PDB file of C-alpha atoms in Angstrom:
ATOM      1  CA  MET A  11     118.006 144.317  41.490  1.00 66.00           C
ATOM      2  CA  GLU A  12     120.137 143.485  44.479  1.00 84.00           C
ATOM      3  CA  ILE A  13     123.152 141.268  43.856  1.00 85.00           C
ATOM      4  CA  THR A  14     123.290 138.365  46.284  1.00 89.00           C
ATOM      5  CA  PHE A  15     125.307 135.178  46.500  1.00 91.00           C
ATOM      6  CA  TYR A  16     122.154 133.348  45.432  1.00 88.00           C
ATOM      7  CA  ASN A  17     121.939 135.486  42.256  1.00 84.00           C
ATOM      8  CA  ILE A  18     125.613 134.888  41.511  1.00 87.00           C
ATOM      9  CA  PHE A  19     125.228 131.134  42.046  1.00 89.00           C
ATOM     10  CA  GLN A  20     122.091 131.138  39.872  1.00 87.00           C
ATOM     11  CA  VAL A  21     123.880 132.921  36.994  1.00 87.00           C
ATOM     12  CA  PHE A  22     126.897 130.618  37.384  1.00 91.00           C
ATOM     13  CA  GLY A  23     124.714 127.496  37.271  1.00 91.00           C
ATOM     14  CA  THR A  24     122.666 128.749  34.337  1.00 90.00           C
ATOM     15  CA  CYS A  25     125.781 129.675  32.348  1.00 90.00           C
ATOM     16  CA  LEU A  26     127.346 126.296  33.068  1.00 92.00           C
ATOM     17  CA  ILE A  27     124.223 124.413  31.960  1.00 93.00           C
ATOM     18  CA  VAL A  28     123.825 126.483  28.776  1.00 92.00           C
ATOM     19  CA  TYR A  29     127.551 126.228  28.000  1.00 92.00           C
ATOM     20  CA  LEU A  30     127.433 122.445  28.306  1.00 94.00           C
ATOM     21  CA  ALA A  31     124.298 122.387  26.130  1.00 94.00           C
ATOM     22  CA  VAL A  32     126.086 124.378  23.416  1.00 92.00           C
ATOM     23  CA  ILE A  33     129.010 121.911  23.531  1.00 92.00           C
ATOM     24  CA  VAL A  34     126.628 118.950  23.193  1.00 94.00           C
ATOM     25  CA  LEU A  35     124.678 120.639  20.368  1.00 93.00           C
ATOM     26  CA  THR A  36     127.901 121.483  18.541  1.00 90.00           C
ATOM     27  CA  ARG A  37     129.050 117.868  18.840  1.00 92.00           C
ATOM     28  CA  LEU A  38     125.674 116.636  17.559  1.00 92.00           C
ATOM     29  CA  PHE A  39     125.356 119.052  14.646  1.00 89.00           C
ATOM     30  CA  GLY A  40     129.035 119.389  13.736  1.00 84.00           C
ATOM     31  CA  LEU A  41     131.688 122.068  13.474  1.00 78.00           C
ATOM     32  CA  ARG A  42     129.750 123.909  10.777  1.00 79.00           C
ATOM     33  CA  SER A  43     127.538 125.113  13.635  1.00 79.00           C
ATOM     34  CA  PHE A  44     129.847 128.058  14.298  1.00 76.00           C
ATOM     35  CA  SER A  45     131.411 128.661  10.922  1.00 77.00           C
ATOM     36  CA  LYS A  46     130.921 131.932   9.098  1.00 73.00           C
ATOM     37  CA  MET A  47     130.978 130.516   5.594  1.00 74.00           C
ATOM     38  CA  SER A  48     127.720 132.156   4.549  1.00 76.00           C
ATOM     39  CA  GLY A  49     125.290 134.813   5.678  1.00 76.00           C
ATOM     40  CA  PHE A  50     122.938 132.310   7.269  1.00 78.00           C
ATOM     41  CA  ASP A  51     125.845 130.905   9.331  1.00 81.00           C
ATOM     42  CA  PHE A  52     126.585 134.367  10.652  1.00 81.00           C
ATOM     43  CA  ALA A  53     122.913 135.054  11.455  1.00 83.00           C
ATOM     44  CA  LYS A  54     122.653 131.811  13.413  1.00 86.00           C
ATOM     45  CA  THR A  55     125.828 132.573  15.374  1.00 86.00           C
ATOM     46  CA  VAL A  56     124.463 135.998  16.348  1.00 88.00           C
ATOM     47  CA  ALA A  57     121.112 134.458  17.337  1.00 90.00           C
ATOM     48  CA  VAL A  58     122.849 131.854  19.512  1.00 90.00           C
ATOM     49  CA  GLY A  59     124.882 134.560  21.245  1.00 90.00           C
ATOM     50  CA  SER A  60     121.766 136.603  21.873  1.00 91.00           C
ATOM     51  CA  MET A  61     119.908 133.618  23.264  1.00 90.00           C
ATOM     52  CA  ILE A  62     122.813 132.665  25.548  1.00 89.00           C
ATOM     53  CA  GLY A  63     122.961 136.247  26.826  1.00 88.00           C
ATOM     54  CA  SER A  64     119.232 136.252  27.500  1.00 89.00           C
ATOM     55  CA  VAL A  65     119.412 133.008  29.446  1.00 88.00           C
ATOM     56  CA  ALA A  66     122.560 134.018  31.347  1.00 84.00           C
ATOM     57  CA  THR A  67     120.917 137.202  32.603  1.00 82.00           C
ATOM     58  CA  ASN A  68     117.817 135.300  33.720  1.00 75.00           C
ATOM     59  CA  ASN A  69     115.548 136.949  31.164  1.00 76.00           C
ATOM     60  CA  THR A  70     114.686 133.468  29.849  1.00 82.00           C
ATOM     61  CA  PRO A  71     114.383 130.250  31.886  1.00 88.00           C
ATOM     62  CA  TRP A  72     117.373 128.001  31.171  1.00 89.00           C
ATOM     63  CA  LEU A  73     115.256 125.080  29.957  1.00 92.00           C
ATOM     64  CA  LEU A  74     113.461 127.290  27.421  1.00 92.00           C
ATOM     65  CA  GLY A  75     116.845 128.672  26.406  1.00 91.00           C
ATOM     66  CA  ILE A  76     118.210 125.198  25.735  1.00 93.00           C
ATOM     67  CA  ILE A  77     115.081 124.295  23.777  1.00 94.00           C
ATOM     68  CA  GLY A  78     115.478 127.489  21.745  1.00 93.00           C
ATOM     69  CA  LEU A  79     119.166 126.772  21.125  1.00 94.00           C
ATOM     70  CA  SER A  80     118.262 123.250  20.013  1.00 95.00           C
ATOM     71  CA  PHE A  81     115.774 124.659  17.506  1.00 95.00           C
ATOM     72  CA  LEU A  82     118.384 127.111  16.174  1.00 93.00           C
ATOM     73  CA  PHE A  83     120.942 124.343  15.714  1.00 93.00           C
ATOM     74  CA  PHE A  84     118.324 122.134  14.054  1.00 94.00           C
ATOM     75  CA  PHE A  85     117.143 124.886  11.674  1.00 92.00           C
ATOM     76  CA  HIS A  86     120.752 125.654  10.796  1.00 90.00           C
ATOM     77  CA  PHE A  87     121.341 121.975  10.033  1.00 91.00           C
ATOM     78  CA  VAL A  88     118.229 121.828   7.809  1.00 90.00           C
ATOM     79  CA  VAL A  89     119.218 124.971   5.895  1.00 87.00           C
ATOM     80  CA  ALA A  90     122.762 123.620   5.437  1.00 84.00           C
ATOM     81  CA  GLN A  91     121.266 120.438   3.937  1.00 86.00           C
ATOM     82  CA  LEU A  92     118.932 122.424   1.671  1.00 85.00           C
ATOM     83  CA  ARG A  93     121.901 124.425   0.357  1.00 81.00           C
ATOM     84  CA  ARG A  94     123.133 121.240  -1.334  1.00 81.00           C
ATOM     85  CA  PHE A  95     120.405 121.739  -3.937  1.00 80.00           C
ATOM     86  CA  VAL A  96     121.728 124.334  -6.368  1.00 71.00           C
ATOM     87  CA  LYS A  97     118.409 126.121  -6.889  1.00 76.00           C
ATOM     88  CA  LEU A  98     117.839 126.485  -3.139  1.00 76.00           C
ATOM     89  CA  LYS A  99     121.447 127.542  -2.550  1.00 74.00           C
ATOM     90  CA  TYR A 100     120.882 130.633  -4.705  1.00 72.00           C
ATOM     91  CA  LEU A 101     117.774 131.504  -2.685  1.00 77.00           C
ATOM     92  CA  ILE A 102     119.607 131.150   0.642  1.00 76.00           C
ATOM     93  CA  ASP A 103     123.070 132.529  -0.089  1.00 76.00           C
ATOM     94  CA  ASN A 104     124.311 135.842  -1.390  1.00 82.00           C
ATOM     95  CA  LYS A 105     126.941 135.704  -4.094  1.00 87.00           C
ATOM     96  CA  PRO A 106     130.441 137.011  -3.482  1.00 92.00           C
ATOM     97  CA  VAL A 107     131.193 140.208  -5.419  1.00 95.00           C
ATOM     98  CA  LEU A 108     134.443 141.231  -7.096  1.00 96.00           C
ATOM     99  CA  LEU A 109     135.429 144.735  -5.924  1.00 96.00           C
ATOM    100  CA  MET A 110     138.919 145.059  -7.363  1.00 96.00           C
ATOM    101  CA  TYR A 111     140.558 143.281 -10.265  1.00 93.00           C
ATOM    102  CA  ASN A 112     144.181 143.480 -11.423  1.00 91.00           C
ATOM    103  CA  GLY A 113     144.839 146.636  -9.417  1.00 92.00           C
ATOM    104  CA  GLU A 114     141.715 148.492 -10.549  1.00 93.00           C
ATOM    105  CA  MET A 115     138.708 149.258  -8.377  1.00 96.00           C
ATOM    106  CA  LEU A 116     135.404 148.216  -9.904  1.00 96.00           C
ATOM    107  CA  HIS A 117     133.310 151.255  -8.969  1.00 95.00           C
ATOM    108  CA  ALA A 118     129.957 149.867 -10.158  1.00 95.00           C
ATOM    109  CA  ASN A 119     130.475 146.784  -7.962  1.00 95.00           C
ATOM    110  CA  LEU A 120     131.557 148.916  -4.998  1.00 96.00           C
ATOM    111  CA  LYS A 121     128.366 150.922  -5.370  1.00 96.00           C
ATOM    112  CA  SER A 122     126.189 147.792  -5.660  1.00 94.00           C
ATOM    113  CA  VAL A 123     127.376 146.512  -2.257  1.00 94.00           C
ATOM    114  CA  GLU A 124     127.526 149.990  -0.689  1.00 95.00           C
ATOM    115  CA  VAL A 125     131.274 149.953  -0.078  1.00 96.00           C
ATOM    116  CA  GLU A 126     133.139 153.247  -0.438  1.00 96.00           C
ATOM    117  CA  GLU A 127     136.539 153.535  -2.071  1.00 96.00           C
ATOM    118  CA  SER A 128     137.961 154.608   1.297  1.00 96.00           C
ATOM    119  CA  ASP A 129     136.575 151.395   2.867  1.00 96.00           C
ATOM    120  CA  LEU A 130     138.364 149.335   0.242  1.00 97.00           C
ATOM    121  CA  ILE A 131     141.624 151.171   0.980  1.00 96.00           C
ATOM    122  CA  VAL A 132     141.245 150.151   4.643  1.00 96.00           C
ATOM    123  CA  VAL A 133     140.748 146.526   3.543  1.00 96.00           C
ATOM    124  CA  LEU A 134     143.934 146.711   1.455  1.00 96.00           C
ATOM    125  CA  ARG A 135     145.925 148.127   4.368  1.00 96.00           C
ATOM    126  CA  ARG A 136     144.652 145.383   6.685  1.00 95.00           C
ATOM    127  CA  ALA A 137     145.852 142.816   4.124  1.00 95.00           C
ATOM    128  CA  ASN A 138     149.336 144.419   4.100  1.00 94.00           C
ATOM    129  CA  VAL A 139     149.048 145.502   0.466  1.00 94.00           C
ATOM    130  CA  LEU A 140     151.971 147.789  -0.314  1.00 93.00           C
ATOM    131  CA  ASP A 141     151.031 148.562  -3.908  1.00 94.00           C
ATOM    132  CA  PRO A 142     147.464 148.323  -5.284  1.00 94.00           C
ATOM    133  CA  SER A 143     148.859 147.263  -8.678  1.00 93.00           C
ATOM    134  CA  HIS A 144     149.940 143.981  -7.027  1.00 93.00           C
ATOM    135  CA  VAL A 145     146.342 143.158  -6.097  1.00 94.00           C
ATOM    136  CA  ARG A 146     144.877 140.493  -8.357  1.00 93.00           C
ATOM    137  CA  ALA A 147     141.400 140.577  -6.776  1.00 94.00           C
ATOM    138  CA  VAL A 148     139.430 141.802  -3.783  1.00 97.00           C
ATOM    139  CA  ILE A 149     136.230 139.861  -3.199  1.00 97.00           C
ATOM    140  CA  MET A 150     133.460 140.706  -0.752  1.00 95.00           C
ATOM    141  CA  GLU A 151     132.421 137.268   0.461  1.00 91.00           C
ATOM    142  CA  THR A 152     128.896 136.127   1.331  1.00 85.00           C
ATOM    143  CA  THR A 153     129.582 136.805   5.015  1.00 82.00           C
ATOM    144  CA  GLY A 154     130.620 140.417   4.416  1.00 87.00           C
ATOM    145  CA  ASN A 155     134.289 139.582   4.932  1.00 89.00           C
ATOM    146  CA  PHE A 156     136.857 140.578   2.328  1.00 94.00           C
ATOM    147  CA  SER A 157     139.345 138.319   0.572  1.00 95.00           C
ATOM    148  CA  VAL A 158     142.393 140.130  -0.810  1.00 96.00           C
ATOM    149  CA  LEU A 159     144.413 138.141  -3.339  1.00 95.00           C
ATOM    150  CA  HIS A 160     147.795 139.752  -3.987  1.00 93.00           C
ATOM    151  CA  ASP A 161     151.453 139.000  -4.438  1.00 86.00           C
ATOM    152  CA  GLY A 162     154.574 140.877  -3.484  1.00 78.00           C
ATOM    153  CA  ASP A 163     155.718 142.012  -6.904  1.00 80.00           C
ATOM    154  CA  GLY A 164     152.646 141.792  -9.132  1.00 72.00           C
ATOM    155  CA  SER A 165     154.143 139.113 -11.368  1.00 80.00           C
ATOM    156  CA  LYS A 166     151.848 136.211 -10.515  1.00 84.00           C
ATOM    157  CA  LYS A 167     148.579 135.540 -12.288  1.00 84.00           C
ATOM    158  CA  LEU A 168     145.333 134.778 -10.532  1.00 86.00           C
ATOM    159  CA  HIS A 169     144.179 131.192 -10.953  1.00 86.00           C
ATOM    160  CA  PRO A 170     140.766 131.296 -12.668  1.00 85.00           C
ATOM    161  CA  SER A 171     139.155 128.838 -10.257  1.00 86.00           C
ATOM    162  CA  LEU A 172     139.410 131.424  -7.470  1.00 90.00           C
ATOM    163  CA  LEU A 173     136.749 133.513  -9.225  1.00 91.00           C
ATOM    164  CA  ASN A 174     134.196 130.727  -9.720  1.00 88.00           C
ATOM    165  CA  GLY A 175     130.836 131.781  -8.337  1.00 86.00           C
ATOM    166  CA  VAL A 176     131.904 135.418  -7.950  1.00 92.00           C
ATOM    167  CA  SER A 177     129.592 138.054  -9.431  1.00 91.00           C
ATOM    168  CA  GLY A 178     130.568 141.380 -10.970  1.00 91.00           C
ATOM    169  CA  LEU A 179     133.370 140.011 -13.134  1.00 90.00           C
ATOM    170  CA  PRO A 180     134.823 142.420 -15.724  1.00 84.00           C
ATOM    171  CA  GLU A 181     133.956 141.851 -19.362  1.00 75.00           C
ATOM    172  CA  ASN A 182     137.457 140.624 -20.181  1.00 68.00           C
ATOM    173  CA  ILE A 183     136.670 137.472 -18.212  1.00 67.00           C
ATOM    174  CA  THR A 184     134.679 134.913 -20.163  1.00 54.00           C
ATOM    175  CA  LYS A 185     132.736 131.991 -18.719  1.00 51.00           C
ATOM    176  CA  ALA A 186     131.604 128.648 -20.000  1.00 40.00           C
ATOM    177  CA  GLU A 187     127.914 127.751 -19.947  1.00 36.00           C
ATOM    178  CA  ASN A 188     128.214 125.814 -16.688  1.00 41.00           C
ATOM    179  CA  GLY A 189     129.455 128.914 -14.846  1.00 47.00           C
ATOM    180  CA  ARG A 190     133.098 127.857 -14.679  1.00 51.00           C
ATOM    181  CA  ILE A 191     135.634 130.407 -15.839  1.00 52.00           C
ATOM    182  CA  VAL A 192     137.409 129.127 -18.923  1.00 49.00           C
ATOM    183  CA  ASN A 193     139.538 132.063 -19.993  1.00 48.00           C
ATOM    184  CA  ILE A 194     140.866 135.161 -18.295  1.00 48.00           C
ATOM    185  CA  GLN A 195     142.611 137.724 -20.445  1.00 46.00           C
ATOM    186  CA  PHE A 196     145.261 139.276 -18.216  1.00 42.00           C
ATOM    187  CA  LYS A 197     146.467 142.795 -18.828  1.00 39.00           C
TER     188      LYS A 197
END
């Protein structure tokens, strides 16, 4: 394909129109539109990026692209509303998984989410962990991101509420019937 000023102007105009459409759709459907709080948020963000790229390179007419983007935003909104129902939330979302607890790697949990011990070490380094014994918990979140909860000297205890909804808890953590943690026995 030959690059001409017409092609450049066409790509510029298409990008501008699609960009403005994304701004309008984000304003209509809210800031959650581009959050990565759950796996379905991430999937929608990737799909939007793919669709924008397709439209920007003239593989898809801009009007069809905007219609497609509108459908994606709408479906995302509907799924976000459905997640408010607890039974549907468990069908839509993955559960976060505890990978490390009180300085100890939980190898069965690492295996269940296909994370190697060396991968977890990288996560600890990125979180500026100087001593693994100071790590209270490492959680693989529903988006695939890692949360590393640690303190500088290992003296602080983890607040139990931070583990609510997390799967793969060690047996020394007990839960109440409603799923809330009621007692953690610290080492």
